[in-house]
Amino acid sequence: MNWLNQRARQHLIDWRAAGLERTPSVFSAGQEPVCTIDGREYVLFSSSNYLGLAEHPEVTAAAEQALQLFGAGSGGSRLTTGTTGLHTQVERAFADFLGYEDAVFFSAGFLANTGVLQALAGPDTLILSDERNHASIIDGCRLAKAAGAAVVVCRHRDPAHVDELLAQHRGDALVVTDGLFSMDGTLAPVPELLAVCRSHGAALMVDDAHGTGTLGATGRGINEHFALDGDRPDILVATASKALGVEGGAVAASAPVAALLRQKARTFVYSTSSTPATCAAVVAALGVVEGEGSPVKALHRNIARLTEHLGMGQWPSPIIPVPVGDEARAVQAADTLRQAGFFVPAIRWPTVPRGAAMLRVTVMATHTDEQIDGLAHAISQL
Ligand SMILES: Cc1ncc(COP(=O)(O)O)c(C=O)c1O
């Protein structure tokens, strides 16, 4: 056996022994409230398809039409042969939806975050990154470091710490944070961060992956939630992979920043672009969110129904943490819910700190009252 196989085997043995091995559940159909997973029917409370758009007839019809017209793949990267009218349309649609001058569409949210941080960082840049930021921001910071930037990890949701760190720095600085933290469903204090950034001449980048389509009365995300009409984060990353039910990540920014990203972000320049069918589906999904029958209100109503049952008061997001603490108890609680027919994951270290294990419930606009009440009852019996 060569060293590579030997190393892989040993890593897997160690990984398993540390209790970190994960095996994916296999879905037999789309992410609807009732679905078959590993051959058994469950009520699904763990999907990011918050608005039920993955299976929306207007979204799937748009994808099918583009598939017929353009075929399955895009045939190249954006700057070579991989730009269709649908690619430019999806970028315009995101910019208008989010209220920015321009938007650049990457084939995943992960690639958007890494691409932005790599492209905008230089030897003279300081990046301040929240300690609980998503892995794609962490990896983007690593690329920025390789380009000579300094990266400092700051305390979670703590504008005073950001203020303190910016006060010690002379030169360009970029503060980067998740908007809606994907594990515990809490929001970054964006208005306060914006004020601190402005007082030091720093720029602010917010990853609104889970806020797009879910936050704000019309689903326009964290800026709408905080009623940021004038000054806004300089860079807003929105994903099409969660509430919009498709895939891809859009970076909304000023015209010059967007233009620079199209030239310099390596995950944009050197990767095959999204399929035209993906772009068509995203444009259709944004149209549904903006349209008369928008599912955003139904999502908000369902969030309010479940969080009221759980005694959580006003809760802003569709990600609802049920704290358990002990890792083994959290796994047991998830198993008990599964036996009762509800699919809810247990989240443990290293995704969250040790001893802070929890159940991570996500709500969809398409859940019925009965399904929500049933889950709340099952949780109350744990
Ligand atoms: C906060 C956050 N940012 C970025 C991403 C990456 O987005 P995508 O799944 O579109 O690659 C995720 C996905 O889990 C996320 O939770």
Short mmCIF file of C-alpha atoms and ligand atoms in Angstrom, two decimals:
data_model
loop_
_atom_site.label_atom_id
_atom_site.label_comp_id
_atom_site.label_asym_id
_atom_site.label_seq_id
_atom_site.Cartn_x
_atom_site.Cartn_y
_atom_site.Cartn_z
CA MET A 1 0.00 0.00 0.00
CA ASN A 2 1.44 3.42 -0.86
CA TRP A 3 1.75 6.22 1.69
CA LEU A 4 -1.36 7.99 0.38
CA ASN A 5 -3.73 5.11 1.05
CA GLN A 6 -2.04 4.44 4.38
CA ARG A 7 -2.43 8.06 5.43
CA ALA A 8 -6.07 8.15 4.32
CA ARG A 9 -6.88 4.99 6.28
CA GLN A 10 -5.15 6.29 9.42
CA HIS A 11 -6.89 9.67 9.19
CA LEU A 12 -10.25 7.93 8.87
CA ILE A 13 -9.54 5.69 11.86
CA ASP A 14 -8.57 8.72 13.98
CA TRP A 15 -11.54 10.73 12.71
CA ARG A 16 -13.96 7.92 13.56
CA ALA A 17 -12.35 7.35 16.97
CA ALA A 18 -12.85 11.07 17.75
CA GLY A 19 -16.56 10.66 16.94
CA LEU A 20 -16.30 13.05 13.97
CA GLU A 21 -17.26 10.75 11.12
CA ARG A 22 -20.45 11.77 9.32
CA THR A 23 -22.46 9.94 6.69
CA PRO A 24 -24.98 11.81 4.56
CA SER A 25 -28.65 10.87 4.63
CA VAL A 26 -29.98 10.02 1.18
CA PHE A 27 -33.09 11.80 -0.09
CA SER A 28 -35.28 10.08 -2.66
CA ALA A 29 -37.00 13.26 -3.87
CA GLY A 30 -36.97 17.06 -3.44
CA GLN A 31 -36.79 19.10 -0.23
CA GLU A 32 -40.51 19.17 0.52
CA PRO A 33 -41.93 19.16 4.05
CA VAL A 34 -42.70 15.45 3.85
CA CYS A 35 -39.94 13.50 2.19
CA THR A 36 -38.35 10.09 2.05
CA ILE A 37 -34.93 9.95 3.63
CA ASP A 38 -32.92 6.72 3.80
CA GLY A 39 -36.06 4.87 2.76
CA ARG A 40 -38.31 6.28 5.51
CA GLU A 41 -40.82 9.09 5.45
CA TYR A 42 -40.14 12.12 7.70
CA VAL A 43 -41.35 15.65 8.19
CA LEU A 44 -38.27 17.63 7.19
CA PHE A 45 -37.09 20.36 9.57
CA SER A 46 -33.48 20.72 8.42
CA SER A 47 -33.55 22.10 4.88
CA SER A 48 -32.35 25.53 3.71
CA ASN A 49 -35.13 25.51 1.10
CA TYR A 50 -36.84 28.02 3.40
CA LEU A 51 -39.34 29.36 0.88
CA GLY A 52 -40.09 26.06 -0.85
CA LEU A 53 -38.78 27.49 -4.13
CA ALA A 54 -36.67 24.44 -5.07
CA GLU A 55 -39.85 22.72 -6.20
CA HIS A 56 -41.86 25.85 -7.18
CA PRO A 57 -43.46 25.31 -10.63
CA GLU A 58 -42.29 28.69 -11.99
CA VAL A 59 -38.71 27.95 -10.91
CA THR A 60 -38.57 24.41 -12.32
CA ALA A 61 -40.31 25.52 -15.55
CA ALA A 62 -37.72 28.27 -16.09
CA ALA A 63 -34.90 25.76 -15.54
CA GLU A 64 -36.49 23.26 -17.97
CA GLN A 65 -36.90 25.91 -20.65
CA ALA A 66 -33.26 27.03 -20.35
CA LEU A 67 -32.15 23.42 -20.38
CA GLN A 68 -33.89 22.88 -23.71
CA LEU A 69 -32.47 26.08 -25.16
CA PHE A 70 -28.86 25.99 -23.89
CA GLY A 71 -28.24 22.34 -22.94
CA ALA A 72 -26.93 21.02 -19.65
CA GLY A 73 -23.62 22.86 -19.19
CA SER A 74 -22.32 26.37 -19.79
CA GLY A 75 -19.21 25.26 -21.66
CA GLY A 76 -16.65 27.56 -20.09
CA SER A 77 -15.69 30.13 -17.49
CA ARG A 78 -17.41 33.50 -17.50
CA LEU A 79 -14.62 35.38 -19.27
CA THR A 80 -14.24 32.79 -22.04
CA THR A 81 -17.34 31.04 -23.40
CA GLY A 82 -19.48 30.71 -20.26
CA THR A 83 -21.58 33.90 -20.28
CA THR A 84 -25.14 33.78 -21.66
CA GLY A 85 -27.85 36.40 -21.50
CA LEU A 86 -29.17 34.50 -18.48
CA HIS A 87 -25.90 35.08 -16.60
CA THR A 88 -26.11 38.83 -17.11
CA GLN A 89 -29.82 38.73 -16.29
CA VAL A 90 -29.27 36.98 -12.97
CA GLU A 91 -26.64 39.57 -12.00
CA ARG A 92 -28.95 42.48 -12.86
CA ALA A 93 -31.83 40.79 -11.02
CA PHE A 94 -29.74 40.38 -7.85
CA ALA A 95 -28.43 43.96 -7.98
CA ASP A 96 -31.98 45.34 -8.32
CA PHE A 97 -33.42 43.00 -5.67
CA LEU A 98 -30.74 43.93 -3.15
CA GLY A 99 -30.53 47.61 -4.09
CA TYR A 100 -26.87 47.74 -5.19
CA GLU A 101 -25.24 49.15 -8.33
CA ASP A 102 -24.07 45.76 -9.54
CA ALA A 103 -23.81 42.10 -8.59
CA VAL A 104 -21.40 39.35 -9.63
CA PHE A 105 -22.73 35.80 -9.77
CA PHE A 106 -20.44 32.96 -8.65
CA SER A 107 -21.39 29.30 -9.00
CA ALA A 108 -21.55 28.84 -5.19
CA GLY A 109 -21.78 31.04 -2.13
CA PHE A 110 -18.58 29.40 -0.90
CA LEU A 111 -16.77 30.53 -4.06
CA ALA A 112 -18.20 34.04 -3.73
CA ASN A 113 -16.78 34.53 -0.23
CA THR A 114 -13.36 33.10 -1.00
CA GLY A 115 -13.17 34.99 -4.31
CA VAL A 116 -14.02 38.37 -2.80
CA LEU A 117 -11.52 38.13 0.05
CA GLN A 118 -8.74 36.88 -2.24
CA ALA A 119 -9.40 39.56 -4.88
CA LEU A 120 -9.74 42.58 -2.61
CA ALA A 121 -6.94 41.91 -0.15
CA GLY A 122 -3.43 43.25 -0.57
CA PRO A 123 -0.31 43.61 1.60
CA ASP A 124 -1.69 46.80 3.10
CA THR A 125 -5.10 45.39 4.09
CA LEU A 126 -6.33 44.45 7.56
CA ILE A 127 -9.25 42.02 7.64
CA LEU A 128 -11.26 41.64 10.85
CA SER A 129 -13.31 38.45 10.84
CA ASP A 130 -15.92 37.36 13.42
CA GLU A 131 -14.79 34.22 15.27
CA ARG A 132 -17.95 32.33 14.23
CA ASN A 133 -17.85 33.20 10.53
CA HIS A 134 -18.63 30.55 7.94
CA ALA A 135 -15.85 28.25 6.68
CA SER A 136 -15.89 30.01 3.29
CA ILE A 137 -14.97 33.32 4.95
CA ILE A 138 -12.27 31.60 6.99
CA ASP A 139 -10.80 30.11 3.81
CA GLY A 140 -11.12 33.47 2.04
CA CYS A 141 -9.14 35.02 4.89
CA ARG A 142 -6.45 32.36 4.39
CA LEU A 143 -6.18 33.32 0.72
CA ALA A 144 -6.07 37.00 1.70
CA LYS A 145 -3.22 36.20 4.08
CA ALA A 146 -1.36 34.52 1.23
CA ALA A 147 -1.76 37.80 -0.69
CA GLY A 148 -0.08 39.62 2.21
CA ALA A 149 -3.12 40.87 4.15
CA ALA A 150 -3.22 40.79 7.95
CA VAL A 151 -6.16 38.86 9.39
CA VAL A 152 -7.40 39.28 12.95
CA VAL A 153 -10.23 37.19 14.35
CA CYS A 154 -12.55 39.28 16.50
CA ARG A 155 -15.01 38.37 19.23
CA HIS A 156 -18.44 37.15 18.16
CA ARG A 157 -21.00 39.90 17.45
CA ASP A 158 -18.89 42.46 19.30
CA PRO A 159 -18.71 45.92 17.65
CA ALA A 160 -16.73 47.29 20.63
CA HIS A 161 -13.94 44.79 19.90
CA VAL A 162 -13.99 45.77 16.22
CA ASP A 163 -13.78 49.43 17.26
CA GLU A 164 -10.80 48.71 19.52
CA LEU A 165 -8.94 46.79 16.79
CA LEU A 166 -9.64 49.39 14.09
CA ALA A 167 -8.44 52.19 16.38
CA GLN A 168 -5.00 50.53 16.52
CA HIS A 169 -4.71 50.28 12.73
CA ARG A 170 -3.64 52.80 10.10
CA GLY A 171 -4.51 51.89 6.52
CA ASP A 172 -7.20 49.99 4.66
CA ALA A 173 -9.42 47.69 6.69
CA LEU A 174 -12.28 45.34 5.83
CA VAL A 175 -14.61 43.98 8.50
CA VAL A 176 -16.32 40.73 7.50
CA THR A 177 -19.18 38.95 9.21
CA ASP A 178 -21.95 36.47 8.59
CA GLY A 179 -25.27 38.35 8.56
CA LEU A 180 -27.37 35.50 9.90
CA PHE A 181 -25.16 33.01 11.72
CA SER A 182 -25.98 29.67 10.19
CA MET A 183 -25.78 27.48 13.27
CA ASP A 184 -27.56 29.44 15.99
CA GLY A 185 -29.79 31.65 13.82
CA THR A 186 -28.70 34.94 15.44
CA LEU A 187 -28.01 38.17 13.53
CA ALA A 188 -24.82 40.23 13.34
CA PRO A 189 -25.23 43.74 14.78
CA VAL A 190 -24.94 45.25 11.30
CA PRO A 191 -26.01 48.87 12.11
CA GLU A 192 -23.47 49.06 14.95
CA LEU A 193 -20.72 47.48 12.83
CA LEU A 194 -21.51 49.92 10.03
CA ALA A 195 -21.20 52.88 12.42
CA VAL A 196 -17.86 51.60 13.77
CA CYS A 197 -16.54 50.96 10.25
CA ARG A 198 -17.52 54.43 9.08
CA SER A 199 -15.90 56.12 12.07
CA HIS A 200 -12.57 54.48 11.09
CA GLY A 201 -12.94 54.62 7.29
CA ALA A 202 -13.18 50.81 7.10
CA ALA A 203 -15.30 48.82 4.66
CA LEU A 204 -17.93 46.27 5.75
CA MET A 205 -18.68 42.92 4.06
CA VAL A 206 -21.73 40.93 5.18
CA ASP A 207 -22.41 37.35 4.13
CA ASP A 208 -26.22 37.25 3.97
CA ALA A 209 -26.37 33.63 2.76
CA HIS A 210 -29.27 32.67 5.02
CA GLY A 211 -30.85 36.13 5.21
CA THR A 212 -31.54 36.43 1.49
CA GLY A 213 -35.24 35.68 0.99
CA THR A 214 -35.89 35.17 4.71
CA LEU A 215 -35.17 38.46 6.52
CA GLY A 216 -37.16 41.66 6.07
CA ALA A 217 -40.85 42.04 5.23
CA THR A 218 -40.21 41.35 1.53
CA GLY A 219 -37.26 38.97 1.94
CA ARG A 220 -34.60 41.39 0.77
CA GLY A 221 -32.36 40.29 3.59
CA ILE A 222 -30.46 41.83 6.47
CA ASN A 223 -30.43 45.39 5.06
CA GLU A 224 -34.22 45.35 4.93
CA HIS A 225 -34.45 43.76 8.39
CA PHE A 226 -32.43 46.63 9.90
CA ALA A 227 -34.08 49.23 7.61
CA LEU A 228 -30.68 50.28 6.21
CA ASP A 229 -31.93 52.58 3.47
CA GLY A 230 -29.01 54.97 3.16
CA ASP A 231 -25.62 53.68 4.19
CA ARG A 232 -25.27 49.91 3.74
CA PRO A 233 -22.54 47.28 3.90
CA ASP A 234 -20.12 47.88 1.04
CA ILE A 235 -20.28 44.24 0.00
CA LEU A 236 -23.27 41.98 0.50
CA VAL A 237 -23.02 38.30 -0.37
CA ALA A 238 -26.38 36.71 -1.13
CA THR A 239 -26.85 33.04 -1.94
CA ALA A 240 -29.24 31.42 -4.38
CA SER A 241 -28.63 28.07 -2.70
CA LYS A 242 -30.77 28.51 0.38
CA ALA A 243 -34.10 30.41 0.41
CA LEU A 244 -34.05 30.79 -3.38
CA GLY A 245 -33.90 27.02 -3.71
CA VAL A 246 -31.26 26.80 -6.45
CA GLU A 247 -27.48 27.33 -6.19
CA GLY A 248 -24.89 30.07 -6.60
CA GLY A 249 -23.70 33.16 -4.74
CA ALA A 250 -24.11 36.81 -5.75
CA VAL A 251 -21.78 39.53 -4.55
CA ALA A 252 -23.63 42.86 -4.52
CA ALA A 253 -21.37 45.91 -4.50
CA SER A 254 -20.57 49.23 -6.21
CA ALA A 255 -19.87 49.18 -9.96
CA PRO A 256 -16.06 49.46 -9.61
CA VAL A 257 -15.83 46.75 -6.95
CA ALA A 258 -17.99 44.41 -9.06
CA ALA A 259 -15.89 45.16 -12.15
CA LEU A 260 -12.69 44.40 -10.24
CA LEU A 261 -14.11 41.10 -8.97
CA ARG A 262 -14.91 40.05 -12.55
CA GLN A 263 -11.24 40.60 -13.41
CA LYS A 264 -9.51 39.32 -10.29
CA ALA A 265 -11.60 36.88 -8.27
CA ARG A 266 -10.00 33.55 -9.13
CA THR A 267 -13.09 31.49 -8.27
CA PHE A 268 -14.98 33.57 -10.87
CA VAL A 269 -12.31 33.75 -13.57
CA TYR A 270 -10.99 30.19 -13.44
CA SER A 271 -14.10 28.09 -12.87
CA THR A 272 -16.81 26.97 -15.28
CA SER A 273 -19.81 29.26 -14.87
CA SER A 274 -23.20 28.20 -13.50
CA THR A 275 -25.44 26.36 -15.94
CA PRO A 276 -27.90 28.55 -17.87
CA ALA A 277 -30.69 26.46 -16.28
CA THR A 278 -29.41 27.48 -12.83
CA CYS A 279 -29.43 31.17 -13.83
CA ALA A 280 -32.94 30.91 -15.25
CA ALA A 281 -34.17 29.19 -12.08
CA VAL A 282 -32.61 31.90 -9.88
CA VAL A 283 -34.16 34.72 -11.93
CA ALA A 284 -37.53 32.96 -11.64
CA ALA A 285 -37.07 32.43 -7.87
CA LEU A 286 -36.33 36.15 -7.36
CA GLY A 287 -39.47 36.89 -9.40
CA VAL A 288 -41.56 34.67 -7.12
CA VAL A 289 -40.16 36.38 -4.00
CA GLU A 290 -41.00 39.80 -5.48
CA GLY A 291 -44.37 38.69 -6.88
CA GLU A 292 -47.92 38.80 -5.51
CA GLY A 293 -47.90 35.26 -4.15
CA SER A 294 -44.54 35.68 -2.39
CA PRO A 295 -43.97 32.94 0.22
CA VAL A 296 -42.03 35.27 2.55
CA LYS A 297 -45.06 36.09 4.74
CA ALA A 298 -45.91 32.39 5.11
CA LEU A 299 -42.32 31.74 6.25
CA HIS A 300 -42.53 34.53 8.85
CA ARG A 301 -45.86 33.20 10.08
CA ASN A 302 -44.42 29.68 10.46
CA ILE A 303 -41.33 30.97 12.31
CA ALA A 304 -43.60 32.89 14.71
CA ARG A 305 -45.81 29.82 15.27
CA LEU A 306 -42.93 27.49 16.17
CA THR A 307 -40.97 29.97 18.27
CA GLU A 308 -44.12 30.85 20.23
CA HIS A 309 -44.62 27.15 21.01
CA LEU A 310 -40.97 26.96 22.12
CA GLY A 311 -41.32 30.07 24.30
CA MET A 312 -38.61 31.98 22.41
CA GLY A 313 -40.45 35.28 21.94
CA GLN A 314 -39.66 37.30 18.81
CA TRP A 315 -37.14 35.35 16.73
CA PRO A 316 -35.90 36.82 13.46
CA SER A 317 -34.74 33.86 11.44
CA PRO A 318 -35.84 30.44 10.11
CA ILE A 319 -32.90 28.79 11.90
CA ILE A 320 -34.14 27.90 15.36
CA PRO A 321 -31.67 26.46 17.87
CA VAL A 322 -32.92 24.16 20.61
CA PRO A 323 -30.06 24.11 23.14
CA VAL A 324 -29.18 20.72 24.65
CA GLY A 325 -25.57 21.13 25.88
CA ASP A 326 -24.19 17.62 26.17
CA GLU A 327 -23.13 16.07 22.82
CA ALA A 328 -24.45 12.56 23.51
CA ARG A 329 -27.80 13.91 24.75
CA ALA A 330 -28.18 15.99 21.60
CA VAL A 331 -27.64 12.93 19.39
CA GLN A 332 -30.14 11.00 21.50
CA ALA A 333 -32.69 13.84 21.22
CA ALA A 334 -32.32 13.88 17.41
CA ASP A 335 -32.86 10.09 17.37
CA THR A 336 -35.99 10.41 19.52
CA LEU A 337 -37.38 13.06 17.13
CA ARG A 338 -36.59 10.78 14.19
CA GLN A 339 -38.52 7.95 15.81
CA ALA A 340 -41.43 10.38 16.13
CA GLY A 341 -41.12 11.11 12.38
CA PHE A 342 -39.26 14.47 12.45
CA PHE A 343 -35.92 14.98 10.71
CA VAL A 344 -33.87 17.45 12.78
CA PRO A 345 -30.05 17.32 13.04
CA ALA A 346 -27.99 17.45 16.23
CA ILE A 347 -25.18 20.00 15.91
CA ARG A 348 -22.09 19.26 17.95
CA TRP A 349 -18.45 20.18 18.41
CA PRO A 350 -16.47 21.12 16.30
CA THR A 351 -19.31 22.97 14.51
CA VAL A 352 -20.26 24.60 17.84
CA PRO A 353 -18.14 24.87 21.02
CA ARG A 354 -17.86 21.80 23.29
CA GLY A 355 -20.82 21.44 25.65
CA ALA A 356 -23.00 23.68 23.46
CA ALA A 357 -24.62 20.93 21.38
CA MET A 358 -28.08 21.67 20.10
CA LEU A 359 -30.85 20.64 17.78
CA ARG A 360 -30.94 22.87 14.72
CA VAL A 361 -34.48 23.26 13.45
CA THR A 362 -35.15 25.07 10.17
CA VAL A 363 -38.62 26.19 9.21
CA MET A 364 -40.03 26.37 5.68
CA ALA A 365 -42.88 28.46 4.29
CA THR A 366 -44.41 25.22 3.06
CA HIS A 367 -44.77 23.55 6.49
CA THR A 368 -48.37 23.15 7.65
CA ASP A 369 -49.62 24.24 11.08
CA GLU A 370 -50.09 20.59 11.96
CA GLN A 371 -46.45 19.76 11.14
CA ILE A 372 -45.19 22.70 13.20
CA ASP A 373 -47.44 21.90 16.16
CA GLY A 374 -46.40 18.25 15.93
CA LEU A 375 -42.70 19.11 16.09
CA ALA A 376 -43.23 21.51 19.01
CA HIS A 377 -45.07 18.77 20.90
CA ALA A 378 -42.32 16.22 20.17
CA ILE A 379 -39.66 18.69 21.39
CA SER A 380 -41.63 19.34 24.58
CA GLN A 381 -41.53 15.57 25.30
CA LEU A 382 -37.73 15.27 25.07
C1 LIG B 1 -23.15 31.56 6.17
C2 LIG B 1 -22.85 30.81 4.92
N1 LIG B 1 -22.10 31.40 3.97
C3 LIG B 1 -21.80 30.78 2.82
C4 LIG B 1 -22.24 29.50 2.56
C5 LIG B 1 -21.86 28.84 1.28
O1 LIG B 1 -22.90 28.92 0.37
P1 LIG B 1 -23.10 27.79 -0.76
O2 LIG B 1 -23.76 26.64 -0.07
O3 LIG B 1 -23.96 28.47 -1.78
O4 LIG B 1 -21.77 27.42 -1.28
C6 LIG B 1 -23.02 28.84 3.52
C7 LIG B 1 -23.51 27.45 3.24
O5 LIG B 1 -23.69 26.64 4.08
C8 LIG B 1 -23.35 29.50 4.72
O6 LIG B 1 -24.07 28.91 5.67
#
